[in-house]
Amino acid sequence: MAAEAEQGFCPLDEASLVAYIKATPALASRLGGALDSITIREVGDGNLNFVYIVLSDAGAIVIKQALPYVRCVGDSWPMTRERAYFEASALREHGRLCPDHVPEVYHFDRAMSLIGMRYIEPPHIILRKGLIAGVEYPHLAEHMSDYMAKTLFFTSMIYNTTTDHKKGVAQYCANVEMCRLTEQVVFSDPYRVSKFNRWTSPHLDKDAEAVREDDELKLEAAELKAMFIERAQALIHGDLHTGSIMILPKVIDPEFAFYGPMGFDIGAFLGNLILAYFAQNGHADQANDRKAYKKWILKTIEESWNLFYNKFVELWNKHKEGNGEAYLPDIFNKSDLLSLAQKKYMINIFHDSLGFGAAKMIRRIVGIAHVEDLESIRDANKRALCERATLNCAKAILKGRRQYENIEQLSIELTENTIRGIATQSLFCFTHSKENAKR
Amino acid sequence: MAAEAEQGFCPLDEASLVAYIKATPALASRLGGALDSITIREVGDGNLNFVYIVLSDAGAIVIKQALPYVRCVGDSWPMTRERAYFEASALREHGRLCPDHVPEVYHFDRAMSLIGMRYIEPPHIILRKGLIAGVEYPHLAEHMSDYMAKTLFFTSMIYNTTTDHKKGVAQYCANVEMCRLTEQVVFSDPYRVSKFNRWTSPHLDKDAEAVREDDELKLEAAELKAMFIERAQALIHGDLHTGSIMILPKVIDPEFAFYGPMGFDIGAFLGNLILAYFAQNGHADQANDRKAYKKWILKTIEESWNLFYNKFVELWNKHKEGNGEAYLPDIFNKSDLLSLAQKKYMINIFHDSLGFGAAKMIRRIVGIAHVEDLESIRDANKRALCERATLNCAKAILKGRRQYENIEQLSIELTENTIRGIATQSLFCFTHSKENAKR
C-alpha cells in the first residue's frame, strides 16, 4: 500500500472524492459551478470496481475507480489497477468509432486509476435488469449490431494496416491480468474442480460433474481458449454481457479490452440473450407467462446477428479500397470473389461467436460468477430447471457450432427445446438429480 | 542519413570494421590477440544485409550489419535497421532453447545494427547449395525436427504462462516492417499484378496469370495471410527456408522473427525441400539421374515432419505438469484425453504447415524472390518444366491441405506426380505455354 501511495494512488471515499472533483476542472466543469450541492452515491454492483454517481444542481458525472484487487472477492485476489487505463483507452477508441453507443470519457487519471465519464440518467438501466423484468427494447438489435460492427470492423485487419494493427496489439498485450482472469473463469475453472466454482446444489451436482468429465466439451473449450489467447483479430470489449450494456444502449466497462477474436464479443452478447431466454420460465407467473417475451428475445437474437452481418459487410464494401491489409482490392478484384471471401469470413465469425457464447453460458451455470437472470429465481427447483436447460443448450452449441449455417436454425431449435438433437428442457432431469444428491 | 549518424549508426566497410573490432573486446577476444593478421571477406548473398567473415590466425567470427534498405533492391526500398535487434533477440532466445542448432551471439550493437556471431567453418555450407549439388545429409531431419520442436514448443502457450507469452508477443510486434515484407511478397504480390513479380517468361506467362485468376487459391492465401498476421502461436523464425540453414545444421538469419503461426516455419522448411525435389530433374544428367536423391529428399520430408511430431509431443508430455496455460493438467487429466488433444493440435499444425509451405513455393515461382534450386537450371525450357510442376503441386496442396492425414500421403503423391488428383508433371504443358506466348 505504501508503494502504491508513493505512485500517487489512494482509494477514494465519498468525502475525498468531493475534494478530488473540486481540484479537477474537467470534472468540476461538468457539474456546473454548483459544487456545494454535490451528492454522491456508490453504485458499483459489478465484481471489480467502485462506481460513484455524482450529482449537482447543474450536472452529473460518473466516477469509476479501480482498486488493486477484485472487489467481490476482496484483497485476497489482487488485480492490477492498470485495468482502468485499458478501460479508458478502449472507451476512447470505441467511442471514437461508435460515439452513439459508448459513454464519453471526461477525465482519466492513471495514477489514481480513476475515470470520469458521462452519467446515464434514469430511467436508463442495465440491459440485464430490463431482460429480467421482461421489457422489450425494439431498437436493441439495431443499436448493438451497430456498436459491434463498427468497433470490430474498424479495429480489424480488413480496415487497418499491419503497422497500426500491431501497434494496438502490443499496447493491449499489457492488459494481460484481465485476460488471465477470463482464461481462468471462462475457459478453465468450469472444466475442472475449483474452489471458486459453484452451482445450484444439490440439483446440478451431477450436471457440473458431467461438464468436468465431458472430453469433447473440454477439447472444444481448449480450442476456444487458444483462439482467445493467440488470435489478435480486433480490439474487443472483452466482457460484452448484458450487464455491460446500459439501455440507451451505451456499452460500458471495457476493462477487459484487448486484441482478441471478434466472436468473443458477439458471443458474449448473444450468449447472454440466450441465458435471458432460458431464465424467463423462472420469471413467468400467472400475470405473465413470458411466452411473448421469449419470442421477442429470439427475434432480437436473430436480428442482432443478421444486422451485424449486414452492417459489417456494408462497412467492408464501403472501405474495400482503403488501407486494410487483409483483403487487398487488386487481389479481391471481382465482386463475386469479394462476396465469397465475405461469406467465408462471416461464417467463421458466426461459428466462433456460437462457441464463445456457449462457453460463456456454461461458466455462468457452473463457474464462479453467475448472472442475475438466473440467480433472481428464488425457487431453487425452478432455477435448477432453467439452469440445466441453459447448460444442455450451451453444451450442444459448443460441440455442434460448426454445423449451423444461419442464426434462424438456432432460433428454431431454441423454440423446439432441442439443440442439435439434444433436449434442453426435461422435467425428468431434476428427479435424477435429487436422487444423486441422496447418494 | 544525418539523423541516423546522430543515433550512432554508420555503415561499415572492411577498413572501418577492423577498427570496430579492435575497439570491441567481445569481438577482439574471439580473434585471439592476433588482430594484425585479420582478413575480412564480404559474403552476404542474401537479399538484405552485409555479412563479413573475419579471420585471424587465432580465431574467426562473422559480423552482420543491417543497412536501412533492402540490399538486393537498393535504397529505393527502405527497411528498418531494427530488424537486427529482432534477429539478435531471436538468435539468443532460440539459442537458449536449442543451442545445438543456433549460432552463438558474441556481441550485439543496436545503434550500429551489428551482430557478431560464431563463424561456421568450411566445408559447412548453406543447405540449399547442398541440395542443388545432390548431397545427402543423413541427420538433417533429426536435427531440424529438433530445432523446430524446441523453438516452437518452448515459446508456445502449451509451455508458457499467458503473462510471459504476451510479453513476448508485444516485444516482437515492433518487428512489423519485416512482417509487412512477408505479407507483401508471400501472400499478396503473387496473387496480383505487381512490378516486383517475375517468372520464367514466356514459358510460364499463362501459369502466372492463372494464379492471379484462381479464386479458390486467392481465398486460401487470404486465410493464411490472416493467420500469419493475427495468430501469435509461438516465436517463429519467420524465414526458415533452406537458405537460412547452414549444414551442421545451424539455423541463421531470424530477422523476420515474431510471434506467429508455427506452420509458417515448418511449412517453409518442408516447402523448400519440395522445391528442391522438383528442381532435381533440372540438375539430372547422364552421370547422375538424381532418382536416388529424389527418394532421399522425400524420405527427409517424411522424417522431418514425423520426427517433429514425435519430439513436440514428447516435450508436451514431459512438461504437461508445468506452467503452460493452454492445456491445464487438471482439465486434461486423463492420458487418452491429452492424447486426443495432442492429435487435434498436431493435425492443425500439419495442415497449416502444408498451406504455408505451398504459399512459399508459389511465391518462389511467380513472385519477387526466386530460389537457386530452380534459378541455377540454365536451360529455360527445362527450368520452366520444373517450375510448372512445382507450381501445380503447390496450388493443389494449398487448396487440398485439409484432406491430408499424414505426410506419407503427400510423399506418395509426389512420387506419382499427382497431388490431390492434379498432375504436377506434364510434358504437354510447355507446348501450350509456347503457343500462348505467340499470341
PDB file of N, CA, C and O in Angstrom, chain B residues 20-66:
ATOM      1  N   TYR B  20      36.504  -1.181 -35.693  1.00  0.00           N
ATOM      2  CA  TYR B  20      35.378  -1.501 -34.809  1.00  0.00           C
ATOM      3  C   TYR B  20      35.700  -2.727 -33.953  1.00  0.00           C
ATOM      4  O   TYR B  20      35.465  -2.755 -32.751  1.00  0.00           O
ATOM      5  N   ILE B  21      36.256  -3.752 -34.611  1.00  0.00           N
ATOM      6  CA  ILE B  21      36.570  -4.989 -33.892  1.00  0.00           C
ATOM      7  C   ILE B  21      37.641  -4.732 -32.823  1.00  0.00           C
ATOM      8  O   ILE B  21      37.536  -5.202 -31.692  1.00  0.00           O
ATOM      9  N   LYS B  22      38.647  -3.961 -33.206  1.00  0.00           N
ATOM     10  CA  LYS B  22      39.723  -3.667 -32.252  1.00  0.00           C
ATOM     11  C   LYS B  22      39.193  -2.955 -31.016  1.00  0.00           C
ATOM     12  O   LYS B  22      39.670  -3.144 -29.911  1.00  0.00           O
ATOM     13  N   ALA B  23      38.145  -2.150 -31.214  1.00  0.00           N
ATOM     14  CA  ALA B  23      37.587  -1.371 -30.100  1.00  0.00           C
ATOM     15  C   ALA B  23      36.534  -2.151 -29.315  1.00  0.00           C
ATOM     16  O   ALA B  23      35.960  -1.634 -28.367  1.00  0.00           O
ATOM     17  N   THR B  24      36.261  -3.369 -29.735  1.00  0.00           N
ATOM     18  CA  THR B  24      35.178  -4.142 -29.113  1.00  0.00           C
ATOM     19  C   THR B  24      35.722  -5.447 -28.525  1.00  0.00           C
ATOM     20  O   THR B  24      35.918  -6.423 -29.248  1.00  0.00           O
ATOM     21  N   PRO B  25      36.006  -5.471 -27.222  1.00  0.00           N
ATOM     22  CA  PRO B  25      36.654  -6.644 -26.603  1.00  0.00           C
ATOM     23  C   PRO B  25      35.908  -7.952 -26.857  1.00  0.00           C
ATOM     24  O   PRO B  25      36.531  -8.989 -27.081  1.00  0.00           O
ATOM     25  N   ALA B  26      34.553  -7.918 -26.862  1.00  0.00           N
ATOM     26  CA  ALA B  26      33.782  -9.157 -27.051  1.00  0.00           C
ATOM     27  C   ALA B  26      34.073  -9.787 -28.408  1.00  0.00           C
ATOM     28  O   ALA B  26      33.949 -11.002 -28.570  1.00  0.00           O
ATOM     29  N   LEU B  27      34.456  -8.953 -29.365  1.00  0.00           N
ATOM     30  CA  LEU B  27      34.806  -9.485 -30.690  1.00  0.00           C
ATOM     31  C   LEU B  27      36.297  -9.765 -30.787  1.00  0.00           C
ATOM     32  O   LEU B  27      36.720 -10.825 -31.260  1.00  0.00           O
ATOM     33  N   ALA B  28      37.103  -8.806 -30.317  1.00  0.00           N
ATOM     34  CA  ALA B  28      38.561  -8.942 -30.418  1.00  0.00           C
ATOM     35  C   ALA B  28      39.044 -10.221 -29.732  1.00  0.00           C
ATOM     36  O   ALA B  28      39.910 -10.928 -30.244  1.00  0.00           O
ATOM     37  N   SER B  29      38.423 -10.509 -28.574  1.00  0.00           N
ATOM     38  CA  SER B  29      38.868 -11.683 -27.820  1.00  0.00           C
ATOM     39  C   SER B  29      38.620 -12.985 -28.588  1.00  0.00           C
ATOM     40  O   SER B  29      39.342 -13.957 -28.434  1.00  0.00           O
ATOM     41  N   ARG B  30      37.565 -13.008 -29.423  1.00  0.00           N
ATOM     42  CA  ARG B  30      37.265 -14.209 -30.212  1.00  0.00           C
ATOM     43  C   ARG B  30      38.295 -14.435 -31.313  1.00  0.00           C
ATOM     44  O   ARG B  30      38.365 -15.503 -31.908  1.00  0.00           O
ATOM     45  N   LEU B  31      39.057 -13.383 -31.621  1.00  0.00           N
ATOM     46  CA  LEU B  31      40.074 -13.495 -32.675  1.00  0.00           C
ATOM     47  C   LEU B  31      41.468 -13.649 -32.070  1.00  0.00           C
ATOM     48  O   LEU B  31      42.479 -13.481 -32.749  1.00  0.00           O
ATOM     49  N   GLY B  32      41.493 -14.027 -30.785  1.00  0.00           N
ATOM     50  CA  GLY B  32      42.773 -14.134 -30.090  1.00  0.00           C
ATOM     51  C   GLY B  32      43.371 -12.737 -29.969  1.00  0.00           C
ATOM     52  O   GLY B  32      42.690 -11.725 -30.119  1.00  0.00           O
ATOM     53  N   GLY B  33      44.631 -12.648 -29.737  1.00  0.00           N
ATOM     54  CA  GLY B  33      45.251 -11.329 -29.719  1.00  0.00           C
ATOM     55  C   GLY B  33      45.637 -10.885 -31.121  1.00  0.00           C
ATOM     56  O   GLY B  33      46.021  -9.750 -31.362  1.00  0.00           O
ATOM     57  N   ALA B  34      45.460 -11.827 -32.047  1.00  0.00           N
ATOM     58  CA  ALA B  34      46.114 -11.694 -33.360  1.00  0.00           C
ATOM     59  C   ALA B  34      45.384 -10.749 -34.305  1.00  0.00           C
ATOM     60  O   ALA B  34      45.004 -11.117 -35.409  1.00  0.00           O
ATOM     61  N   LEU B  35      45.170  -9.490 -33.883  1.00  0.00           N
ATOM     62  CA  LEU B  35      44.324  -8.590 -34.670  1.00  0.00           C
ATOM     63  C   LEU B  35      45.022  -8.030 -35.911  1.00  0.00           C
ATOM     64  O   LEU B  35      44.384  -7.526 -36.822  1.00  0.00           O
ATOM     65  N   ASP B  36      46.377  -8.135 -35.946  1.00  0.00           N
ATOM     66  CA  ASP B  36      47.059  -7.605 -37.126  1.00  0.00           C
ATOM     67  C   ASP B  36      46.980  -8.551 -38.306  1.00  0.00           C
ATOM     68  O   ASP B  36      47.193  -8.167 -39.448  1.00  0.00           O
ATOM     69  N   SER B  37      46.652  -9.816 -37.990  1.00  0.00           N
ATOM     70  CA  SER B  37      46.583 -10.818 -39.069  1.00  0.00           C
ATOM     71  C   SER B  37      45.184 -10.918 -39.677  1.00  0.00           C
ATOM     72  O   SER B  37      44.897 -11.778 -40.480  1.00  0.00           O
ATOM     73  N   ILE B  38      44.285 -10.003 -39.258  1.00  0.00           N
ATOM     74  CA  ILE B  38      42.884 -10.107 -39.692  1.00  0.00           C
ATOM     75  C   ILE B  38      42.721 -10.050 -41.219  1.00  0.00           C
ATOM     76  O   ILE B  38      43.329  -9.229 -41.881  1.00  0.00           O
ATOM     77  N   THR B  39      41.902 -10.980 -41.732  1.00  0.00           N
ATOM     78  CA  THR B  39      41.446 -10.826 -43.117  1.00  0.00           C
ATOM     79  C   THR B  39      39.917 -10.798 -43.103  1.00  0.00           C
ATOM     80  O   THR B  39      39.278 -11.474 -42.285  1.00  0.00           O
ATOM     81  N   ILE B  40      39.363 -10.003 -43.981  1.00  0.00           N
ATOM     82  CA  ILE B  40      37.915  -9.821 -44.000  1.00  0.00           C
ATOM     83  C   ILE B  40      37.382 -10.102 -45.398  1.00  0.00           C
ATOM     84  O   ILE B  40      37.976  -9.674 -46.398  1.00  0.00           O
ATOM     85  N   ARG B  41      36.257 -10.846 -45.436  1.00  0.00           N
ATOM     86  CA  ARG B  41      35.637 -11.132 -46.725  1.00  0.00           C
ATOM     87  C   ARG B  41      34.137 -10.879 -46.609  1.00  0.00           C
ATOM     88  O   ARG B  41      33.504 -11.391 -45.699  1.00  0.00           O
ATOM     89  N   GLU B  42      33.605 -10.085 -47.503  1.00  0.00           N
ATOM     90  CA  GLU B  42      32.158  -9.830 -47.501  1.00  0.00           C
ATOM     91  C   GLU B  42      31.498 -10.962 -48.274  1.00  0.00           C
ATOM     92  O   GLU B  42      31.866 -11.256 -49.405  1.00  0.00           O
ATOM     93  N   VAL B  43      30.520 -11.633 -47.634  1.00  0.00           N
ATOM     94  CA  VAL B  43      29.947 -12.826 -48.263  1.00  0.00           C
ATOM     95  C   VAL B  43      28.414 -12.786 -48.320  1.00  0.00           C
ATOM     96  O   VAL B  43      27.786 -13.792 -48.641  1.00  0.00           O
ATOM     97  N   GLY B  44      27.824 -11.646 -47.984  1.00  0.00           N
ATOM     98  CA  GLY B  44      26.353 -11.599 -47.920  1.00  0.00           C
ATOM     99  C   GLY B  44      25.745 -11.930 -49.265  1.00  0.00           C
ATOM    100  O   GLY B  44      25.840 -11.141 -50.205  1.00  0.00           O
ATOM    101  N   ASP B  45      25.146 -13.105 -49.362  1.00  0.00           N
ATOM    102  CA  ASP B  45      24.493 -13.454 -50.614  1.00  0.00           C
ATOM    103  C   ASP B  45      22.974 -13.367 -50.455  1.00  0.00           C
ATOM    104  O   ASP B  45      22.233 -13.752 -51.322  1.00  0.00           O
ATOM    105  N   GLY B  46      22.560 -12.880 -49.309  1.00  0.00           N
ATOM    106  CA  GLY B  46      21.129 -12.766 -49.065  1.00  0.00           C
ATOM    107  C   GLY B  46      20.576 -11.513 -49.713  1.00  0.00           C
ATOM    108  O   GLY B  46      21.270 -10.820 -50.469  1.00  0.00           O
ATOM    109  N   ASN B  47      19.365 -11.230 -49.413  1.00  0.00           N
ATOM    110  CA  ASN B  47      18.697 -10.102 -50.047  1.00  0.00           C
ATOM    111  C   ASN B  47      18.818  -8.819 -49.250  1.00  0.00           C
ATOM    112  O   ASN B  47      18.506  -7.757 -49.747  1.00  0.00           O
ATOM    113  N   LEU B  48      19.250  -8.931 -47.984  1.00  0.00           N
ATOM    114  CA  LEU B  48      19.009  -7.803 -47.098  1.00  0.00           C
ATOM    115  C   LEU B  48      20.244  -7.150 -46.484  1.00  0.00           C
ATOM    116  O   LEU B  48      20.260  -5.950 -46.278  1.00  0.00           O
ATOM    117  N   ASN B  49      21.278  -7.904 -46.159  1.00  0.00           N
ATOM    118  CA  ASN B  49      22.308  -7.399 -45.256  1.00  0.00           C
ATOM    119  C   ASN B  49      23.722  -7.555 -45.800  1.00  0.00           C
ATOM    120  O   ASN B  49      23.957  -8.240 -46.786  1.00  0.00           O
ATOM    121  N   PHE B  50      24.670  -6.946 -45.075  1.00  0.00           N
ATOM    122  CA  PHE B  50      26.083  -7.179 -45.334  1.00  0.00           C
ATOM    123  C   PHE B  50      26.626  -8.151 -44.294  1.00  0.00           C
ATOM    124  O   PHE B  50      26.342  -8.007 -43.104  1.00  0.00           O
ATOM    125  N   VAL B  51      27.349  -9.151 -44.769  1.00  0.00           N
ATOM    126  CA  VAL B  51      27.880 -10.182 -43.883  1.00  0.00           C
ATOM    127  C   VAL B  51      29.376 -10.311 -44.152  1.00  0.00           C
ATOM    128  O   VAL B  51      29.802 -10.450 -45.306  1.00  0.00           O
ATOM    129  N   TYR B  52      30.166 -10.221 -43.076  1.00  0.00           N
ATOM    130  CA  TYR B  52      31.610 -10.306 -43.203  1.00  0.00           C
ATOM    131  C   TYR B  52      32.142 -11.515 -42.447  1.00  0.00           C
ATOM    132  O   TYR B  52      31.764 -11.727 -41.285  1.00  0.00           O
ATOM    133  N   ILE B  53      33.003 -12.278 -43.104  1.00  0.00           N
ATOM    134  CA  ILE B  53      33.747 -13.305 -42.371  1.00  0.00           C
ATOM    135  C   ILE B  53      35.084 -12.689 -41.979  1.00  0.00           C
ATOM    136  O   ILE B  53      35.811 -12.161 -42.830  1.00  0.00           O
ATOM    137  N   VAL B  54      35.356 -12.739 -40.695  1.00  0.00           N
ATOM    138  CA  VAL B  54      36.585 -12.132 -40.185  1.00  0.00           C
ATOM    139  C   VAL B  54      37.469 -13.245 -39.628  1.00  0.00           C
ATOM    140  O   VAL B  54      37.067 -13.949 -38.695  1.00  0.00           O
ATOM    141  N   LEU B  55      38.627 -13.412 -40.241  1.00  0.00           N
ATOM    142  CA  LEU B  55      39.533 -14.469 -39.809  1.00  0.00           C
ATOM    143  C   LEU B  55      40.816 -13.868 -39.262  1.00  0.00           C
ATOM    144  O   LEU B  55      41.319 -12.872 -39.788  1.00  0.00           O
ATOM    145  N   SER B  56      41.341 -14.476 -38.192  1.00  0.00           N
ATOM    146  CA  SER B  56      42.686 -14.129 -37.746  1.00  0.00           C
ATOM    147  C   SER B  56      43.451 -15.443 -37.586  1.00  0.00           C
ATOM    148  O   SER B  56      42.873 -16.510 -37.765  1.00  0.00           O
ATOM    149  N   ASP B  57      44.704 -15.351 -37.216  1.00  0.00           N
ATOM    150  CA  ASP B  57      45.475 -16.578 -37.021  1.00  0.00           C
ATOM    151  C   ASP B  57      44.932 -17.380 -35.855  1.00  0.00           C
ATOM    152  O   ASP B  57      45.116 -18.593 -35.766  1.00  0.00           O
ATOM    153  N   ALA B  58      44.230 -16.689 -34.952  1.00  0.00           N
ATOM    154  CA  ALA B  58      43.831 -17.352 -33.706  1.00  0.00           C
ATOM    155  C   ALA B  58      42.320 -17.514 -33.560  1.00  0.00           C
ATOM    156  O   ALA B  58      41.852 -17.976 -32.527  1.00  0.00           O
ATOM    157  N   GLY B  59      41.550 -17.150 -34.565  1.00  0.00           N
ATOM    158  CA  GLY B  59      40.110 -17.301 -34.406  1.00  0.00           C
ATOM    159  C   GLY B  59      39.349 -16.797 -35.611  1.00  0.00           C
ATOM    160  O   GLY B  59      39.932 -16.409 -36.626  1.00  0.00           O
ATOM    161  N   ALA B  60      38.026 -16.822 -35.487  1.00  0.00           N
ATOM    162  CA  ALA B  60      37.184 -16.384 -36.600  1.00  0.00           C
ATOM    163  C   ALA B  60      35.827 -15.959 -36.059  1.00  0.00           C
ATOM    164  O   ALA B  60      35.321 -16.534 -35.096  1.00  0.00           O
ATOM    165  N   ILE B  61      35.233 -14.955 -36.669  1.00  0.00           N
ATOM    166  CA  ILE B  61      33.876 -14.532 -36.310  1.00  0.00           C
ATOM    167  C   ILE B  61      33.132 -14.123 -37.582  1.00  0.00           C
ATOM    168  O   ILE B  61      33.740 -13.924 -38.633  1.00  0.00           O
ATOM    169  N   VAL B  62      31.815 -14.004 -37.428  1.00  0.00           N
ATOM    170  CA  VAL B  62      31.013 -13.435 -38.504  1.00  0.00           C
ATOM    171  C   VAL B  62      30.424 -12.124 -37.992  1.00  0.00           C
ATOM    172  O   VAL B  62      29.978 -12.043 -36.844  1.00  0.00           O
ATOM    173  N   ILE B  63      30.471 -11.108 -38.824  1.00  0.00           N
ATOM    174  CA  ILE B  63      29.849  -9.818 -38.494  1.00  0.00           C
ATOM    175  C   ILE B  63      28.742  -9.564 -39.515  1.00  0.00           C
ATOM    176  O   ILE B  63      28.955  -9.684 -40.719  1.00  0.00           O
ATOM    177  N   LYS B  64      27.560  -9.247 -38.990  1.00  0.00           N
ATOM    178  CA  LYS B  64      26.439  -8.982 -39.884  1.00  0.00           C
ATOM    179  C   LYS B  64      25.920  -7.584 -39.573  1.00  0.00           C
ATOM    180  O   LYS B  64      25.665  -7.267 -38.419  1.00  0.00           O
ATOM    181  N   GLN B  65      25.791  -6.756 -40.584  1.00  0.00           N
ATOM    182  CA  GLN B  65      25.252  -5.413 -40.370  1.00  0.00           C
ATOM    183  C   GLN B  65      24.050  -5.182 -41.284  1.00  0.00           C
ATOM    184  O   GLN B  65      24.085  -5.469 -42.475  1.00  0.00           O
ATOM    185  N   ALA B  66      22.981  -4.664 -40.667  1.00  0.00           N
ATOM    186  CA  ALA B  66      21.777  -4.325 -41.429  1.00  0.00           C
ATOM    187  C   ALA B  66      21.861  -2.875 -41.863  1.00  0.00           C
ATOM    188  O   ALA B  66      22.189  -1.991 -41.072  1.00  0.00           O
TER     189      ALA B  66
END
